[in-house]
mmCIF file of C-alpha atoms in Angstrom:
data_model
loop_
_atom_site.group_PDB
_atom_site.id
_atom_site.type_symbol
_atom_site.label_atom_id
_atom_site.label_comp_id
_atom_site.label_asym_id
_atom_site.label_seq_id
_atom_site.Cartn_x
_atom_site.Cartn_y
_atom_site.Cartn_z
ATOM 1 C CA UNK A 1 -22.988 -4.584 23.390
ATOM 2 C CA UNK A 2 -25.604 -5.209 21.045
ATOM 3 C CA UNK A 3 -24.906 -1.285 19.749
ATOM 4 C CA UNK A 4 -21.278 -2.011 19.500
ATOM 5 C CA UNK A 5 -21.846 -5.042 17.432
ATOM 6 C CA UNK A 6 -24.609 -3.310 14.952
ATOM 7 C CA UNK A 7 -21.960 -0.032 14.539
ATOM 8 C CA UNK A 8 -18.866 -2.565 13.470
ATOM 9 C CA UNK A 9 -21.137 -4.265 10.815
ATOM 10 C CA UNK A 10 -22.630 -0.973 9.792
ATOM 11 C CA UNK A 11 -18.699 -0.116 9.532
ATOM 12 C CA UNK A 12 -17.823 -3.661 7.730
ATOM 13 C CA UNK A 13 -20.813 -2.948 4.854
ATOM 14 C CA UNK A 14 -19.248 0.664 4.711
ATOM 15 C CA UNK A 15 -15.526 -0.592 3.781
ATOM 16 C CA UNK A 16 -16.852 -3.016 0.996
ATOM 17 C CA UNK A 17 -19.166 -0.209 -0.640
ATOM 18 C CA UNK A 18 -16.412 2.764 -0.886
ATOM 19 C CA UNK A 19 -14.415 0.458 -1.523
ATOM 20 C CA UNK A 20 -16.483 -0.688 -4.423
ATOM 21 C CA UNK A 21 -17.597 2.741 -5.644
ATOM 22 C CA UNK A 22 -13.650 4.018 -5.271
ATOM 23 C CA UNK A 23 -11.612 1.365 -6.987
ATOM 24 C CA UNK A 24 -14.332 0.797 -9.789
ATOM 25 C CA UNK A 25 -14.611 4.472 -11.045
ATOM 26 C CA UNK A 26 -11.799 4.886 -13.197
ATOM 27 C CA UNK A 27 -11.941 1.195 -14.219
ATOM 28 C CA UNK A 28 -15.658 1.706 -15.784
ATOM 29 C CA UNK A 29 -15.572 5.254 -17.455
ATOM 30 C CA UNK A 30 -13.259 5.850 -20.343
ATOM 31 C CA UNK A 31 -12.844 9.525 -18.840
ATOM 32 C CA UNK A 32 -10.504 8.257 -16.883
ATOM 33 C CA UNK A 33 -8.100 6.023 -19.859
ATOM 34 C CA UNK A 34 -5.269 8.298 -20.654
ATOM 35 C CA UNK A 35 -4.300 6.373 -23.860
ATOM 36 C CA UNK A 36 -7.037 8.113 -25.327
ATOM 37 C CA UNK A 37 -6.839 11.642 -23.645
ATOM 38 C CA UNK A 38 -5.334 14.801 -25.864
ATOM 39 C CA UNK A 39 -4.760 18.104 -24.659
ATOM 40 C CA UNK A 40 -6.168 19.425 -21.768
ATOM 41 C CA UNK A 41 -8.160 16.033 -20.620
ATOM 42 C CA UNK A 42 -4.660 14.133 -20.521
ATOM 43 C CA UNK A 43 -2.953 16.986 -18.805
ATOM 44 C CA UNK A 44 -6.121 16.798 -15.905
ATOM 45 C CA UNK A 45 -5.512 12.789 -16.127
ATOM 46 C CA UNK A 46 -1.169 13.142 -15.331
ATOM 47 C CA UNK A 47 -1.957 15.674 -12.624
ATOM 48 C CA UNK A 48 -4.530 13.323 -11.086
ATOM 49 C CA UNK A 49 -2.212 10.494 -11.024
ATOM 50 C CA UNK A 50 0.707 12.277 -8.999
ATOM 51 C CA UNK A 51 -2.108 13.436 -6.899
ATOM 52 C CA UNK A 52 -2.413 9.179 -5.877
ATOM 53 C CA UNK A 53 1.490 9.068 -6.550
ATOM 54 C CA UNK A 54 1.146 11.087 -3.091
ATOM 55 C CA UNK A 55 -1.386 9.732 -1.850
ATOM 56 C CA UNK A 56 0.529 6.267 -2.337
ATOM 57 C CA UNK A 57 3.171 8.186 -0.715
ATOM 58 C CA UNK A 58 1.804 9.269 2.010
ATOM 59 C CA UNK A 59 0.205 6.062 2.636
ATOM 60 C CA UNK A 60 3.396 4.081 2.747
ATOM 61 C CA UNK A 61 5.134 6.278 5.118
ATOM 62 C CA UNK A 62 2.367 8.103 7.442
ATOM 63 C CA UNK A 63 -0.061 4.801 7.763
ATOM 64 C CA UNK A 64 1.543 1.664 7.074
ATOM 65 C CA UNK A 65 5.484 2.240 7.832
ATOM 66 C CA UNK A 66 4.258 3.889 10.743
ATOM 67 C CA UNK A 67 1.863 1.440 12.120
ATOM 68 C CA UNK A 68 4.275 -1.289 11.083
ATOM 69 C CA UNK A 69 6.926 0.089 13.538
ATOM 70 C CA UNK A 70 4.752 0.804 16.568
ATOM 71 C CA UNK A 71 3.490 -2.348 16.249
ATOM 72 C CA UNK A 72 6.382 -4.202 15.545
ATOM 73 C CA UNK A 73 8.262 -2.428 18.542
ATOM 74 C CA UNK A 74 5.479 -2.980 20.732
ATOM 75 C CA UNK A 75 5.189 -6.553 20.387
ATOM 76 C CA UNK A 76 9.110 -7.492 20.112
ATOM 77 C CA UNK A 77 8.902 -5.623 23.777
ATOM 78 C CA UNK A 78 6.598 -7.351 25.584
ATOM 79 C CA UNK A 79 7.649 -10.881 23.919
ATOM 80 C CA UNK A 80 11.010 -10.488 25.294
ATOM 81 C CA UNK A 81 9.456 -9.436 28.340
ATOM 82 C CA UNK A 82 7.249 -12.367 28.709
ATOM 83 C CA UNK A 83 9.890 -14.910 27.446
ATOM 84 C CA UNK A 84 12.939 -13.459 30.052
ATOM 85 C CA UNK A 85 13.645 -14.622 33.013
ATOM 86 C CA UNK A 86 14.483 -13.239 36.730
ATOM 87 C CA UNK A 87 18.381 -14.843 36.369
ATOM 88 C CA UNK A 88 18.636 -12.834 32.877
ATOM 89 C CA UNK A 89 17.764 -9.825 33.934
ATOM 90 C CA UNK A 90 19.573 -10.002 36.853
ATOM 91 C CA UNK A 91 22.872 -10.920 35.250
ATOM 92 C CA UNK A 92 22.499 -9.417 31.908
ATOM 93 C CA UNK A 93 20.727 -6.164 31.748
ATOM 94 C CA UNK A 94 23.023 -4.203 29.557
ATOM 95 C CA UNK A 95 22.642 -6.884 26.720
ATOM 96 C CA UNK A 96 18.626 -6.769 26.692
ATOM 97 C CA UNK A 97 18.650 -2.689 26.749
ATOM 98 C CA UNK A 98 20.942 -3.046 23.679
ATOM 99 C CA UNK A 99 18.673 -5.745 22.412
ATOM 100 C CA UNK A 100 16.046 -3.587 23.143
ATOM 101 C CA UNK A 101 17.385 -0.837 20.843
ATOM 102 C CA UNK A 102 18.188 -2.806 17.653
ATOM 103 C CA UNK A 103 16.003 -1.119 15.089
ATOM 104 C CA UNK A 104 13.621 -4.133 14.523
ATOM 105 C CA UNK A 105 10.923 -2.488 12.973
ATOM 106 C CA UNK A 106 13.319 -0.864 10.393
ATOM 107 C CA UNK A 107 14.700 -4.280 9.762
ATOM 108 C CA UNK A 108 11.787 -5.998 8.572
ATOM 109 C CA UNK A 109 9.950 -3.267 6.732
ATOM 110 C CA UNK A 110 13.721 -3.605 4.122
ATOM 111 C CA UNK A 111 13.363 -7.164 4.345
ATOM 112 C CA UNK A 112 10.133 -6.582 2.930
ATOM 113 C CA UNK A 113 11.136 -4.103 0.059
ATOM 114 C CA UNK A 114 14.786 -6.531 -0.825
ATOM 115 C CA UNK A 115 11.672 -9.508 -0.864
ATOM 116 C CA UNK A 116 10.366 -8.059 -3.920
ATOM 117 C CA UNK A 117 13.545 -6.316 -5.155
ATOM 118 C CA UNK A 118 14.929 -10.179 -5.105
ATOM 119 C CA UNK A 119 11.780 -11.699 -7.120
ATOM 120 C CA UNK A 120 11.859 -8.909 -9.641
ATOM 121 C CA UNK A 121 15.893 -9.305 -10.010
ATOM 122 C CA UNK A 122 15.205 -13.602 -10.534
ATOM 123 C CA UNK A 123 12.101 -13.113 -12.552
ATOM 124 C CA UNK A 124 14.134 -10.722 -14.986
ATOM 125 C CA UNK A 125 17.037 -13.492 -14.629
ATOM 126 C CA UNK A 126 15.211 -16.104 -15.084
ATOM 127 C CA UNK A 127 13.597 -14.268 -18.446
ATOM 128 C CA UNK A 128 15.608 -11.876 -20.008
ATOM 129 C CA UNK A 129 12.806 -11.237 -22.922
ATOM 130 C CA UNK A 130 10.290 -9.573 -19.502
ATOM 131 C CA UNK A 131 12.515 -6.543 -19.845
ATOM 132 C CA UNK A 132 12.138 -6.074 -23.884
ATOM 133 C CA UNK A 133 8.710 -7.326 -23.326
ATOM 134 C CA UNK A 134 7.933 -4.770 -20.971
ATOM 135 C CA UNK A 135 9.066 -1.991 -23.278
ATOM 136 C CA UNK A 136 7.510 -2.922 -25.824
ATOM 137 C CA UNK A 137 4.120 -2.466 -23.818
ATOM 138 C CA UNK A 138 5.460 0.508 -22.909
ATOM 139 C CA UNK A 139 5.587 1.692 -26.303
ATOM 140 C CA UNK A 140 1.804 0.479 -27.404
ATOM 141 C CA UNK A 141 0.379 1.753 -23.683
ATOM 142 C CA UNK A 142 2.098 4.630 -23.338
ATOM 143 C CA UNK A 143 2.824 6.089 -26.988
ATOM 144 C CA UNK A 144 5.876 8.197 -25.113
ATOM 145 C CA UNK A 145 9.505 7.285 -25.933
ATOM 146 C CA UNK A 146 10.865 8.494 -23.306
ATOM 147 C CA UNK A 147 9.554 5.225 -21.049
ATOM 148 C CA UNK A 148 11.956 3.421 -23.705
ATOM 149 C CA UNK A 149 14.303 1.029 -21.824
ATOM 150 C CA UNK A 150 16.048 0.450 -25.589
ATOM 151 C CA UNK A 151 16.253 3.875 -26.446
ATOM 152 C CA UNK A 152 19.851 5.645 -26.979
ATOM 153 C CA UNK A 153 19.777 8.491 -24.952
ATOM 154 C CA UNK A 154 16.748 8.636 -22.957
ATOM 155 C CA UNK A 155 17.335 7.512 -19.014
ATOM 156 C CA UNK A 156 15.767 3.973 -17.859
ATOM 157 C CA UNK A 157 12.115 4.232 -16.338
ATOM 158 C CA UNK A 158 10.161 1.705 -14.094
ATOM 159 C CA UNK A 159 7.885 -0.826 -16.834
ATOM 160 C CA UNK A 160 4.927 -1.795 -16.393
ATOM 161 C CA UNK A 161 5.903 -4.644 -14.542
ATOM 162 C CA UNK A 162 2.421 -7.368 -13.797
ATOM 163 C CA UNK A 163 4.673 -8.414 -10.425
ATOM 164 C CA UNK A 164 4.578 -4.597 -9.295
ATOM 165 C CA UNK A 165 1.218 -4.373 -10.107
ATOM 166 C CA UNK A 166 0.620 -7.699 -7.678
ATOM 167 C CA UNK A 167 2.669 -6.552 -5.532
ATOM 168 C CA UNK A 168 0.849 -3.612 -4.931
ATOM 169 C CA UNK A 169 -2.410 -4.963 -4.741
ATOM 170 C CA UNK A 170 -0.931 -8.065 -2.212
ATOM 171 C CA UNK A 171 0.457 -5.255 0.163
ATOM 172 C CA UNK A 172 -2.788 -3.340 0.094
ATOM 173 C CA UNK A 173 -4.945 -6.157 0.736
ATOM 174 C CA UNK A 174 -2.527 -7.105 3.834
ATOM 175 C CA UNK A 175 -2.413 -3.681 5.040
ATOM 176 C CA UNK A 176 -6.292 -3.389 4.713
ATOM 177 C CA UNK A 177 -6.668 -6.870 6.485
ATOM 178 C CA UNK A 178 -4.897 -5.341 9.547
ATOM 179 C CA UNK A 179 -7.007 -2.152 9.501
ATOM 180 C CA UNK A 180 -10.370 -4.110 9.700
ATOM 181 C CA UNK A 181 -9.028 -5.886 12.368
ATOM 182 C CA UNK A 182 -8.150 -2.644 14.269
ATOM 183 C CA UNK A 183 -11.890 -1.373 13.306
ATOM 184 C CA UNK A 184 -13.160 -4.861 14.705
ATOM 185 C CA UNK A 185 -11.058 -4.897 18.191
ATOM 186 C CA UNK A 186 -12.122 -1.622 19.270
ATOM 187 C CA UNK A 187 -13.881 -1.710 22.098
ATOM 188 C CA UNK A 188 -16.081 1.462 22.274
ATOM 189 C CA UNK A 189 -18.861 2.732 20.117
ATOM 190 C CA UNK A 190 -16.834 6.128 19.875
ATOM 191 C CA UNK A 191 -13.574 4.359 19.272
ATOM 192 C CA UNK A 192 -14.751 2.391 16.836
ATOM 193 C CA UNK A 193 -16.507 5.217 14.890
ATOM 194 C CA UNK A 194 -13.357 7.132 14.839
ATOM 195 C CA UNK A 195 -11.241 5.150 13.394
ATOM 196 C CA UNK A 196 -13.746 3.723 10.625
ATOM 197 C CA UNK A 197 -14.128 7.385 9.665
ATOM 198 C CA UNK A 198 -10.435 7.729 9.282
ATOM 199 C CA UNK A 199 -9.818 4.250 7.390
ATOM 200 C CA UNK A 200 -12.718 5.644 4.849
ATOM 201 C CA UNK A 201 -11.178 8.860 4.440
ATOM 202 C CA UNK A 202 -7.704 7.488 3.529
ATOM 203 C CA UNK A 203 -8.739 4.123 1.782
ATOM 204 C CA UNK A 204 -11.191 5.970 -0.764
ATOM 205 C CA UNK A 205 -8.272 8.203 -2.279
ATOM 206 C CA UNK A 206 -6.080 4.757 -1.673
ATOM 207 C CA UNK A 207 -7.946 2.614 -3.756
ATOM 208 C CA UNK A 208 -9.100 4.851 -6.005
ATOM 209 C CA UNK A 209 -5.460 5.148 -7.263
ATOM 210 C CA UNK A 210 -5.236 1.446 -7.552
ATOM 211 C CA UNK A 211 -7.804 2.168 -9.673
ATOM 212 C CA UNK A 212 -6.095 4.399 -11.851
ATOM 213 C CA UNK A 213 -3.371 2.180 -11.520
ATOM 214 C CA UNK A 214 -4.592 -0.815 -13.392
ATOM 215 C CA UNK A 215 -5.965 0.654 -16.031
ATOM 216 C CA UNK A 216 -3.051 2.790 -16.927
ATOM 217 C CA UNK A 217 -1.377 -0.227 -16.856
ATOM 218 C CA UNK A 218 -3.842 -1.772 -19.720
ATOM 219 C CA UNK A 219 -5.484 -4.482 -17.254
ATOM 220 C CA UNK A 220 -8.329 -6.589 -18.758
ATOM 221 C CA UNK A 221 -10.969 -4.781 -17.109
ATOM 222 C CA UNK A 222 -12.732 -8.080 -16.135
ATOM 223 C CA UNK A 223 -9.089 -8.746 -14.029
ATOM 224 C CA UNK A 224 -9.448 -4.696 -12.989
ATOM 225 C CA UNK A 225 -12.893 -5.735 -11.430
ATOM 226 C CA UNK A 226 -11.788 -9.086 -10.238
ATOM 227 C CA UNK A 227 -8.613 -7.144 -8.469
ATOM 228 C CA UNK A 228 -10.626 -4.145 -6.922
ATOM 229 C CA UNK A 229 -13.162 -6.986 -5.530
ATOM 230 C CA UNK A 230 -10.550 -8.925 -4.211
ATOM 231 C CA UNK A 231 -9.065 -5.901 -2.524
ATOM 232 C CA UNK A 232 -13.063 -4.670 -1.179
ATOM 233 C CA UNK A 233 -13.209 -7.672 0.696
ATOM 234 C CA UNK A 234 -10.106 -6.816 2.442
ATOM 235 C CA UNK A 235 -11.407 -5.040 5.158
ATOM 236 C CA UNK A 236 -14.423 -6.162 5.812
ATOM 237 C CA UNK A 237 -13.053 -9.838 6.470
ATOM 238 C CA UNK A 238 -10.088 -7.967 8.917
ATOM 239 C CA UNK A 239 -12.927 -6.695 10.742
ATOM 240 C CA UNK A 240 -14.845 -10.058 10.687
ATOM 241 C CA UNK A 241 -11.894 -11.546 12.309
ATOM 242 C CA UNK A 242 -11.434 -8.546 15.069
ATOM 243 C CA UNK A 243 -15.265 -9.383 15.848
ATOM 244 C CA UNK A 244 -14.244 -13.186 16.507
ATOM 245 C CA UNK A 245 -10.716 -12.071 17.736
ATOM 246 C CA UNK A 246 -10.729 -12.983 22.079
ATOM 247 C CA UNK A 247 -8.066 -10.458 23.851
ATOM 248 C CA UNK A 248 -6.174 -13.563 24.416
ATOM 249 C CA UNK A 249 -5.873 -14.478 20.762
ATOM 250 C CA UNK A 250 -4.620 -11.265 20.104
ATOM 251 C CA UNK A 251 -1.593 -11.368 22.327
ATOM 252 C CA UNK A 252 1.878 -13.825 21.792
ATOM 253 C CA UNK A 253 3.387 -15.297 19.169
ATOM 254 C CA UNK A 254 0.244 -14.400 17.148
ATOM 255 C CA UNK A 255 0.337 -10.655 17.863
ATOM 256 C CA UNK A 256 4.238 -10.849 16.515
ATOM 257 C CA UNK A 257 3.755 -12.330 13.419
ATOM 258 C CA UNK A 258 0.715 -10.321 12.587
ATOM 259 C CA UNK A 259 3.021 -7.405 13.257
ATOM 260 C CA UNK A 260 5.924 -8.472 11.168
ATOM 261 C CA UNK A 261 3.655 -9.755 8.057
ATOM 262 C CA UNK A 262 2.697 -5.930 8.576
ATOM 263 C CA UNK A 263 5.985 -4.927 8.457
ATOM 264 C CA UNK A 264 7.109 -6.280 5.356
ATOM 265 C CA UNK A 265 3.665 -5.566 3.196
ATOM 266 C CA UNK A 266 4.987 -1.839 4.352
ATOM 267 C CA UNK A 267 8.496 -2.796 2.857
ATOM 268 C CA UNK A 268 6.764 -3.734 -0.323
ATOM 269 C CA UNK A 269 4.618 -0.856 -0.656
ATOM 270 C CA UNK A 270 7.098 1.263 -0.402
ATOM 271 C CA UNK A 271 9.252 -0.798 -2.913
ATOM 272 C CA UNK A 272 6.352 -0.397 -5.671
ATOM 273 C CA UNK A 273 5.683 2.881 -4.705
ATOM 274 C CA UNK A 274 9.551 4.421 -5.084
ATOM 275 C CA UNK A 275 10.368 2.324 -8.261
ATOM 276 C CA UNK A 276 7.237 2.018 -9.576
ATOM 277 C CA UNK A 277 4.378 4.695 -8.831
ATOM 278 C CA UNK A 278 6.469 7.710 -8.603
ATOM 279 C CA UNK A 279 8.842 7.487 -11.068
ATOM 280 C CA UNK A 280 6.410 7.099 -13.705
ATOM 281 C CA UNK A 281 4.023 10.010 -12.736
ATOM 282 C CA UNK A 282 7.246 12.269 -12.976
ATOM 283 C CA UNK A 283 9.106 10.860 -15.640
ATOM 284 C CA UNK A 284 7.159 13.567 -18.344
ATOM 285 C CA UNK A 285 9.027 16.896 -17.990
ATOM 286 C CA UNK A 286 5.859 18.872 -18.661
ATOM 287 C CA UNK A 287 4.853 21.400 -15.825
ATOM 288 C CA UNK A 288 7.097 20.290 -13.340
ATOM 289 C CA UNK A 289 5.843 22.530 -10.372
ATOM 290 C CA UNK A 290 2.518 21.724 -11.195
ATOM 291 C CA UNK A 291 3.050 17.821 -10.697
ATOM 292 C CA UNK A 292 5.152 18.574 -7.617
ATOM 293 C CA UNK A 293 2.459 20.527 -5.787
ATOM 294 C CA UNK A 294 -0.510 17.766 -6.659
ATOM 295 C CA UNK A 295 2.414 14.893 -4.946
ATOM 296 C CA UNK A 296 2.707 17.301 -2.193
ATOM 297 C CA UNK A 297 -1.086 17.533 -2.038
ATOM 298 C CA UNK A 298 -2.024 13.929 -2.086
ATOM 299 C CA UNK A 299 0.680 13.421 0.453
ATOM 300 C CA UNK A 300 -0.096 16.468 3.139
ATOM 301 C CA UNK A 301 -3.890 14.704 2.670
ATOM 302 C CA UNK A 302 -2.569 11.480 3.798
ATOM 303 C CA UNK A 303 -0.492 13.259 6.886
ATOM 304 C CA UNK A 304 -3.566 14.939 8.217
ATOM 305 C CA UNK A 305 -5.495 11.698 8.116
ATOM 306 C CA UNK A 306 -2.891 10.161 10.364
ATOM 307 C CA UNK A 307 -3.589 12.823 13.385
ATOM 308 C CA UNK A 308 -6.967 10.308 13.431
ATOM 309 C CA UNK A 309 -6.131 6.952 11.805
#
């Protein structure tokens, strides 16, 4: 027990320091600024960013959609279970196989993307000047016209929008909560080894796009540093909680909600990651091929994690 106990903190202090070393890199060396890259350093830079585009990508539909609907399905099935009685089953089988079918999981991860699809509609409502505003940081970030929402003749591309940018980081930090908490329930020195090794191995690439991220957005790097911290301490407090977690805690109305607050950070991920993170990275027409095969590469990365994760 003792063994199990040392591993998971050995695992909780290896989290916060990838974490750390991952998210912080392209936040503290200028290499990594593309406002100020020419030539062949800018063309490495756009390359490296649909490499995380995939990586996002992959992320949002091989970990967290994924996990999100096992989980969700799993714990709708055995709350209805628990909650039905001998007289309903009895008399109305037919209606809880049907109920049994509804595509839950599906349900809540689009909740989860029309959440933020509804705050970024009323935020733009609510200020019509975000969408100009956003341009014109387009413009002074970006130096490309063809990001121009004003423009006459260029097609509309995603801003860079500060809610996406939460968003993002918000879903992460969710997502990263509930991994910890997998790494901390585990109840097996080999188990939990195993899946800490696969949480590193995707969540270094992960958050080192994050990285990339905020500063190609133009975040203060004090709020870059504050925002990668934030997101560190994720994990290591998900696994904290998994150590304290009883087997009874983790089963009920608890185990439900946890899985549906999973559900919809998948929803949002996915939101930032369609409208946000991709169509920027391919908005450029240069070397299309290229950008397609570093997308595919990040994301094939990300599927061969999950045969562990």
């Amino acid at each position: 027990m003792e063994q199990l106990l040392g591993i998971k903190l050995g695992c909780l202090f290896a989290l916060l320091a990838l974490t750390l070393g991952c998210g912080l890199t392209p936040i503290c060396f200028k290499w990594f600024q593309i406002d100020a890259a020419r030539g062949h350093h800018r063309r490495v830079l756009r390359l490296l960013g649909c490499i995380s585009a995939g990586v996002f990508l992959g992320a949002g539909f091989m970990h967290m959609t994924a996990e999100a609907l096992e989980e969700i399905e799993s714990r709708i099935q055995k709350f209805v279970v628990q909650n039905r009685s001998t007289s309903e089953r009895n008399s109305s089988g037919d209606a809880d196989s049907a109920h049994m079918e509804y595509p839950y999981g599906e349900l809540i991860i689009s909740l989860g993307f029309f959440l933020i699809f509804f705050l970024e509609s009323l935020a733009l409502q609510c200020c019509p000047g975000a969408a100009r505003g956003s341009t014109v940081q387009e413009e002074e970030w970006g130096g490309a016209h063809i990001f121009e929402l004003h423009s006459h003749g260029h097609l509309p591309s995603p801003s860079k929008s500060p809610l996406r940018a939460l968003v993002l980081l918000l879903s992460l930090s969710f997502h990263s909560v509930f991994e910890g908490l997998a790494v901390g329930l585990q109840p097996t020195v080999a188990a939990t080894v195993q899946l800490c090794l696969a949480v590193l191995a995707h969540k270094g690439l992960v958050v080192f796009g994050v990285g990339m991220r905020l500063v190609q957005l133009g975040t203060r790097s004090r709020w870059a540093v504050f925002s990668i911290l934030l997101l560190a301490l994720m994990s290591p407090l998900g696994l904290a909680v998994g150590l304290a977690v009883t087997e009874r805690d983790s089963e009920g109305g608890r185990g439900l909600a946890q899985a549906v607050l999973e559900g919809v950070a998948a929803g949002t991920f996915l939101y930032v990651t369609f409208l946000e993170i991709l169509p920027r990275e391919l908005a450029s027409p240069e070397a299309p091929l290229a950008k397609w095969s570093c997308v595919a590469a990040g994301f094939a990365f990300m599927a061969f994690i999950a045969l562990w994760a």
